[in-house]
Coordinates of C-alpha atoms and ligand atoms in Angstrom, one line a residue:
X1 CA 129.9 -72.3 -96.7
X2 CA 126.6 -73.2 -99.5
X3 CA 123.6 -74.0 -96.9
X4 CA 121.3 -77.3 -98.2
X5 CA 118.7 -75.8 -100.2
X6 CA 116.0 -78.4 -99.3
X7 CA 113.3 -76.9 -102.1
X8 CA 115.9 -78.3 -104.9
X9 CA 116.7 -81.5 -103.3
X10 CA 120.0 -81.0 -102.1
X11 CA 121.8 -84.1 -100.3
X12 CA 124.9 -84.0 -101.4
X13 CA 126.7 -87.2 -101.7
X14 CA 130.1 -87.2 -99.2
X15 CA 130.8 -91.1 -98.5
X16 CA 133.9 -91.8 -100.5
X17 CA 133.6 -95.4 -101.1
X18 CA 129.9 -94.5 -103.0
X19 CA 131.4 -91.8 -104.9
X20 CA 133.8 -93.9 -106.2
X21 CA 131.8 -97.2 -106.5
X22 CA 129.9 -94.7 -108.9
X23 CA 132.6 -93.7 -110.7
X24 CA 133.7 -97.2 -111.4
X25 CA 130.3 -97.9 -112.7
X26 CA 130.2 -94.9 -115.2
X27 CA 133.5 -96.3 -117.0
X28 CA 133.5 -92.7 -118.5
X29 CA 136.5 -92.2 -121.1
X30 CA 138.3 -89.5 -122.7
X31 CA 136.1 -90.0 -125.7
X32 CA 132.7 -89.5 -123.8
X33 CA 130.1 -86.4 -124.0
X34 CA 128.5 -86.4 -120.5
X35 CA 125.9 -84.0 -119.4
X36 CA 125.7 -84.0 -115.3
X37 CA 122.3 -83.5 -113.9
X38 CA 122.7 -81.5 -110.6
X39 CA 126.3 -81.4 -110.0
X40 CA 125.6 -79.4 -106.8
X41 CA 129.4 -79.2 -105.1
X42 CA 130.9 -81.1 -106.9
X43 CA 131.0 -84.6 -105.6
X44 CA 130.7 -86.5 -109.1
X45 CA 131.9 -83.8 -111.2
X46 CA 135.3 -84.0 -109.7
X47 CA 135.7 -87.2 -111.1
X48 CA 134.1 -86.9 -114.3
X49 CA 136.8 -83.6 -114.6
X50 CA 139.7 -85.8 -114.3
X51 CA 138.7 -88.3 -116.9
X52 CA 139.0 -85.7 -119.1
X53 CA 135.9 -86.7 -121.1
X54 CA 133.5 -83.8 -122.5
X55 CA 131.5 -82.5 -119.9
X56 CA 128.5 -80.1 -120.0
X57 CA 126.7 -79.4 -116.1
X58 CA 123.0 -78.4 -115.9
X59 CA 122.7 -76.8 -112.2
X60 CA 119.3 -74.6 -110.9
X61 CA 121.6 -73.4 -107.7
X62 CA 123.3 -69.8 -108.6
X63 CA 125.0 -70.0 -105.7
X64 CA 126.2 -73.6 -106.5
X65 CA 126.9 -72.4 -110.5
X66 CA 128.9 -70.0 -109.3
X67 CA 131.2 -72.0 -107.2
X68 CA 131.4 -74.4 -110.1
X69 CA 132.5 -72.0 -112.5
X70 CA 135.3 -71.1 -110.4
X71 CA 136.2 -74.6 -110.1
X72 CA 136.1 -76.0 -113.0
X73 CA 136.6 -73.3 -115.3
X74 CA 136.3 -74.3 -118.9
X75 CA 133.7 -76.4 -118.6
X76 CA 129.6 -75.2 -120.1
X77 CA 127.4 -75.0 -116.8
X78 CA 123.8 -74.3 -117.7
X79 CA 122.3 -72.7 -115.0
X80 CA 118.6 -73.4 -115.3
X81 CA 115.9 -76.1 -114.4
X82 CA 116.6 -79.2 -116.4
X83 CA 112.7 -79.8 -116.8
X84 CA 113.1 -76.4 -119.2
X85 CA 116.1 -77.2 -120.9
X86 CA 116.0 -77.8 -124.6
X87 CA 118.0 -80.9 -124.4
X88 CA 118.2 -81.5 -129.2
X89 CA 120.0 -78.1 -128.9
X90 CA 122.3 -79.1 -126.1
X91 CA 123.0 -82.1 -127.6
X92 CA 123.9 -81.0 -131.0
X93 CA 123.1 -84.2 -132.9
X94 CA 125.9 -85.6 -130.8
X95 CA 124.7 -88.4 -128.9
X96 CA 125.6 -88.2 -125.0
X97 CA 125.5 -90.5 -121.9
X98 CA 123.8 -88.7 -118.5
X99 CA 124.7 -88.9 -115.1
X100 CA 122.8 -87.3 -111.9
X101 CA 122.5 -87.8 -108.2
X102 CA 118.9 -86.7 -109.4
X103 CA 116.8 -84.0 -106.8
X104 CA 113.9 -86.8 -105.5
X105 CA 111.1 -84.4 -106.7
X106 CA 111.4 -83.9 -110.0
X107 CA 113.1 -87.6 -111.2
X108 CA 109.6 -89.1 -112.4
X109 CA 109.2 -85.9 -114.7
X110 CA 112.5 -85.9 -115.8
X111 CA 113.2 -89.3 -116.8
X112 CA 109.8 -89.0 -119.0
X113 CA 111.3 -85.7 -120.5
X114 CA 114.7 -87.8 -121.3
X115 CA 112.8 -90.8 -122.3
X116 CA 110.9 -88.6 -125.3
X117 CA 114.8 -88.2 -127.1
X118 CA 116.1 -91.7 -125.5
X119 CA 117.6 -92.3 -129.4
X120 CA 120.0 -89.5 -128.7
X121 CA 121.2 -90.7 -125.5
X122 CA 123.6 -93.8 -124.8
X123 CA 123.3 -94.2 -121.5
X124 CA 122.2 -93.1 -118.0
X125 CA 122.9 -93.4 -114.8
X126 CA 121.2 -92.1 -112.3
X127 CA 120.3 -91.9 -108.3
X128 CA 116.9 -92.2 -107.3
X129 CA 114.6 -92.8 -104.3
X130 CA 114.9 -96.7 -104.0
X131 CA 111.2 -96.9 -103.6
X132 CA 111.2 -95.5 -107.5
X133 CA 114.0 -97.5 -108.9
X134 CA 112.0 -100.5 -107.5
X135 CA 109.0 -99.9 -109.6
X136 CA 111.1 -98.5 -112.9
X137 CA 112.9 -102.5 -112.6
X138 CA 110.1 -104.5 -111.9
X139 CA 108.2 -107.2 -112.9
X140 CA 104.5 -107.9 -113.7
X141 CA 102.1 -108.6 -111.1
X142 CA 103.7 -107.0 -108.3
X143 CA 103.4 -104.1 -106.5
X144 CA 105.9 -102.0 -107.9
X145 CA 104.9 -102.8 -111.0
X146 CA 102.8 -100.0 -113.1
X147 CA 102.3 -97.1 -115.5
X148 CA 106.1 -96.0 -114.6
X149 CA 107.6 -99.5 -115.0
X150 CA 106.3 -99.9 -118.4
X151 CA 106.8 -97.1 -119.9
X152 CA 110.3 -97.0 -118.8
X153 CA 110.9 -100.9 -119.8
X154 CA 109.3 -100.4 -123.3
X155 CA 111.7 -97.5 -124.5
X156 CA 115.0 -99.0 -122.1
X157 CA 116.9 -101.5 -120.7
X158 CA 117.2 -101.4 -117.2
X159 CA 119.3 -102.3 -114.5
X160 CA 119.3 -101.4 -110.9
X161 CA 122.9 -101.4 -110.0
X162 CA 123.2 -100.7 -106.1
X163 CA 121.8 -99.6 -103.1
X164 CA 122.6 -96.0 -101.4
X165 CA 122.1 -95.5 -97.5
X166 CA 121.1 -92.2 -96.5
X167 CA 124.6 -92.0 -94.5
X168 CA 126.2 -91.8 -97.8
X169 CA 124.7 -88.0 -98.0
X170 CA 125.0 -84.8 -96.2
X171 CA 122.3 -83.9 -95.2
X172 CA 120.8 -87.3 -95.2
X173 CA 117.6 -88.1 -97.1
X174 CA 115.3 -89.6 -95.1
X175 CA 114.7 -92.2 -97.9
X176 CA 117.4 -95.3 -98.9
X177 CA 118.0 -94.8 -102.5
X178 CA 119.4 -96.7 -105.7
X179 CA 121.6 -95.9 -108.5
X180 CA 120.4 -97.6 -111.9
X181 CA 121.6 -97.9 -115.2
X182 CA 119.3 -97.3 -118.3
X183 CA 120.3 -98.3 -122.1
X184 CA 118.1 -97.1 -124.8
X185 CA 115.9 -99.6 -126.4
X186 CA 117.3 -100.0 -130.2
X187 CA 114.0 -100.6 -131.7
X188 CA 111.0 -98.5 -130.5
X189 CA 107.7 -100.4 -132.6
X190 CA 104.8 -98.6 -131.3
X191 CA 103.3 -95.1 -131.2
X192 CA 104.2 -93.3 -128.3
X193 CA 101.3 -90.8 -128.0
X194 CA 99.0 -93.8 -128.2
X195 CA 100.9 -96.1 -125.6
X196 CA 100.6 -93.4 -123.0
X197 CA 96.7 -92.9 -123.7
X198 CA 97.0 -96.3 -123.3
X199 CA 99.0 -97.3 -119.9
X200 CA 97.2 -93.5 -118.1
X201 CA 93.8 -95.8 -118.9
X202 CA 95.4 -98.9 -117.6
X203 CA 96.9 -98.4 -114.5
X204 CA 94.8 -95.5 -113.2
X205 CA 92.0 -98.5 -113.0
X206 CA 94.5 -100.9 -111.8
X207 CA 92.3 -103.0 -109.7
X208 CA 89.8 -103.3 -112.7
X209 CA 90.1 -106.3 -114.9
X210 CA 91.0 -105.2 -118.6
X211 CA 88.3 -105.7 -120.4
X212 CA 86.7 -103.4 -117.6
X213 CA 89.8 -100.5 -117.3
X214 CA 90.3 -101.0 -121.6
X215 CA 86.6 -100.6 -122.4
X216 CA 86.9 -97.4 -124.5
X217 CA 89.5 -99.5 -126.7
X218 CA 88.6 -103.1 -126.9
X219 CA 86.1 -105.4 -126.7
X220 CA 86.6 -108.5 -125.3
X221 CA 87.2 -110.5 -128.5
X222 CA 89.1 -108.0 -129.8
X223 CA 91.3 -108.3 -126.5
X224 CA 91.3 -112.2 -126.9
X225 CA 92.2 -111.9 -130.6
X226 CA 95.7 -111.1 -129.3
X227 CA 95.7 -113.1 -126.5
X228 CA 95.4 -111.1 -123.7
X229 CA 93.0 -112.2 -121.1
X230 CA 90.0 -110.1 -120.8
X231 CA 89.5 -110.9 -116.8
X232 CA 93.4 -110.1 -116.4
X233 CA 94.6 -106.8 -114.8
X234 CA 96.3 -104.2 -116.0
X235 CA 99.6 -105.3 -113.4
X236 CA 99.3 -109.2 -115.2
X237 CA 100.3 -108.0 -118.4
X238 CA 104.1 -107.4 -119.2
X239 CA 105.4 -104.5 -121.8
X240 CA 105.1 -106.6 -125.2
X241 CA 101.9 -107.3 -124.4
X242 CA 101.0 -103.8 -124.1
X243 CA 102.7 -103.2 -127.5
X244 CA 100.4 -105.7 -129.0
X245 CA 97.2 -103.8 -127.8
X246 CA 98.5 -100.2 -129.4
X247 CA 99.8 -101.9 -133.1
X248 CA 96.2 -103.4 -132.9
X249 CA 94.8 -100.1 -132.1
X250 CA 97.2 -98.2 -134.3
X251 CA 95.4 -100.5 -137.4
X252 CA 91.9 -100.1 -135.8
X253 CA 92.2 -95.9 -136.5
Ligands
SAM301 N1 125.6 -84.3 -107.6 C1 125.7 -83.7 -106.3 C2 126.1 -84.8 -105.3 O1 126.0 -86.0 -105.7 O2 126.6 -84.5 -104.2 C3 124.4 -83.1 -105.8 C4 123.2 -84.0 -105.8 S1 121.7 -83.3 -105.0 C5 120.8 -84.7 -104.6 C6 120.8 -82.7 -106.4 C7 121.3 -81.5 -107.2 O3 120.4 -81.1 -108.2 C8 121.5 -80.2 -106.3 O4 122.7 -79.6 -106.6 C9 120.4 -79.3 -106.8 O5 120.6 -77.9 -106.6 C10 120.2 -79.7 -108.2 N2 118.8 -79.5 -108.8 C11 117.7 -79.6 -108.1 N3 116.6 -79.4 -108.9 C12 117.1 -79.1 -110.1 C13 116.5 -78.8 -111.4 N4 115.2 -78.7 -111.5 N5 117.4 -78.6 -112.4 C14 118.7 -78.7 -112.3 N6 119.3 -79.0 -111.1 C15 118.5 -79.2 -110.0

């Protein structure tokens, strides 16, 4: 029997009506190319197997790869950190929906990582500490709301699907979470090197008013020019308006 290995955020999903709820979600056909974040034993895999769609794993746990590959033999397991894999070579120009019961500690980085090549995915659907899902789907001017909402709202649609209890895992996080849904964005309008300057400068000031946290980019008729409010904050403004400020920058350069 595999022990938890808590350093790689195993809680393994056992509750059958979840897995399945999941499942029923995905909609996964024979014609999909699915990549599986953290398979760990199995749990989701399973099902994906039986649909018979294309299925590639990407696992850190030797121990876990190598019950896998006993398992499931035939299917590619990559054993290695998804934060290192080389995901344009994996995919092969083929473009392919993810699913992962995603390890809490590394979901931030890796949905930045997977938002950098979003045009080659369809969709994913992914598990995440609740608290995080709530600030990737919300609105302006709340709490939740910040850097990590608006960069993931500018490149995808999103949808937060349902609520997980921690009795739904073994062991159980000490955390509710959520699985959400994420659709790529069909047309991305704005430079992306300059957007991230641009929401780090924001929301690391977030209780400054723009024209106060923006300073090193705008001036206050420059903000007002496209009508956003200089005494606003950086939580009052919602994506578009944050794509305004870089196309005006983008021309300013
Ligand atoms: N999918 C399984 C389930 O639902 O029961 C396991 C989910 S568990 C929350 C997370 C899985 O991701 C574990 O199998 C863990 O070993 C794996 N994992 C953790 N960190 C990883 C990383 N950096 N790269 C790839 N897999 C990782």
């Amino acid at each position: 029997m595999i022990k938890a290995r808590r350093r790689f955020g195993q809680n393994f999903l056992t509750e059958k009506a979840t897995i399945l709820r999941i499942i029923e979600s995905l909609a996964i056909s024979s014609q999909d190319s699915v990549i599986e974040i953290g398979p760990g034993k199995g749990a989701l895999t399973e099902k994906l197997v039986e649909s018979r769609c294309n299925l590639s794993l990407i696992e850190i746990d030797r121990d876990l790869v190598g019950s896998l590959k006993k398992k499931y033999q035939g299917i590619s397991i990559v054993n290695e950190d998804v934060l290192k894999v080389d995901f344009s070579a994996l995919f092969g120009g083929e473009p392919k929906r993810i699913i992962g019961n995603l390890p809490y500690n590394i979901s931030t980085p890796l949905l930045f990582k997977l938002s950098s090549i979003n045009e080659s995915i369809i969709d994913m659907h992914v598990m995440l500490q609740k608290e995080v899902a709530e600030r990737i789907v919300s609105g302006s001017s709340r709490k939740e709301y910040g850097r990590l909402s608006v960069s993931m709202q500018l490149l995808w649609e999103v949808t937060n699907l349902f609520d997980v209890a921690p009795t739904a895992f073994s062991p159980q996080p000490k955390v509710n979470s959520s699985f959400i849904c994420l659709k790529p964005k069909k047309k991305i309008n704005f430079d992306r090197e300059l957007m991230n300057q641009l929401l780090t400068s924001a929301f690391s000031a977030r209780r400054k008013t723009l024209k106060n946290a923006l300073r090193n980019y705008f001036n206050e008729s420059e903000l007002r020019s496209i009508e956003i409010n200089p005494g606003a904050r950086p939580e009052n403004l919602i994506p578009d308006d944050f794509v305004r400020c870089v196309n005006f920058l983008k021309e300013k350069i």
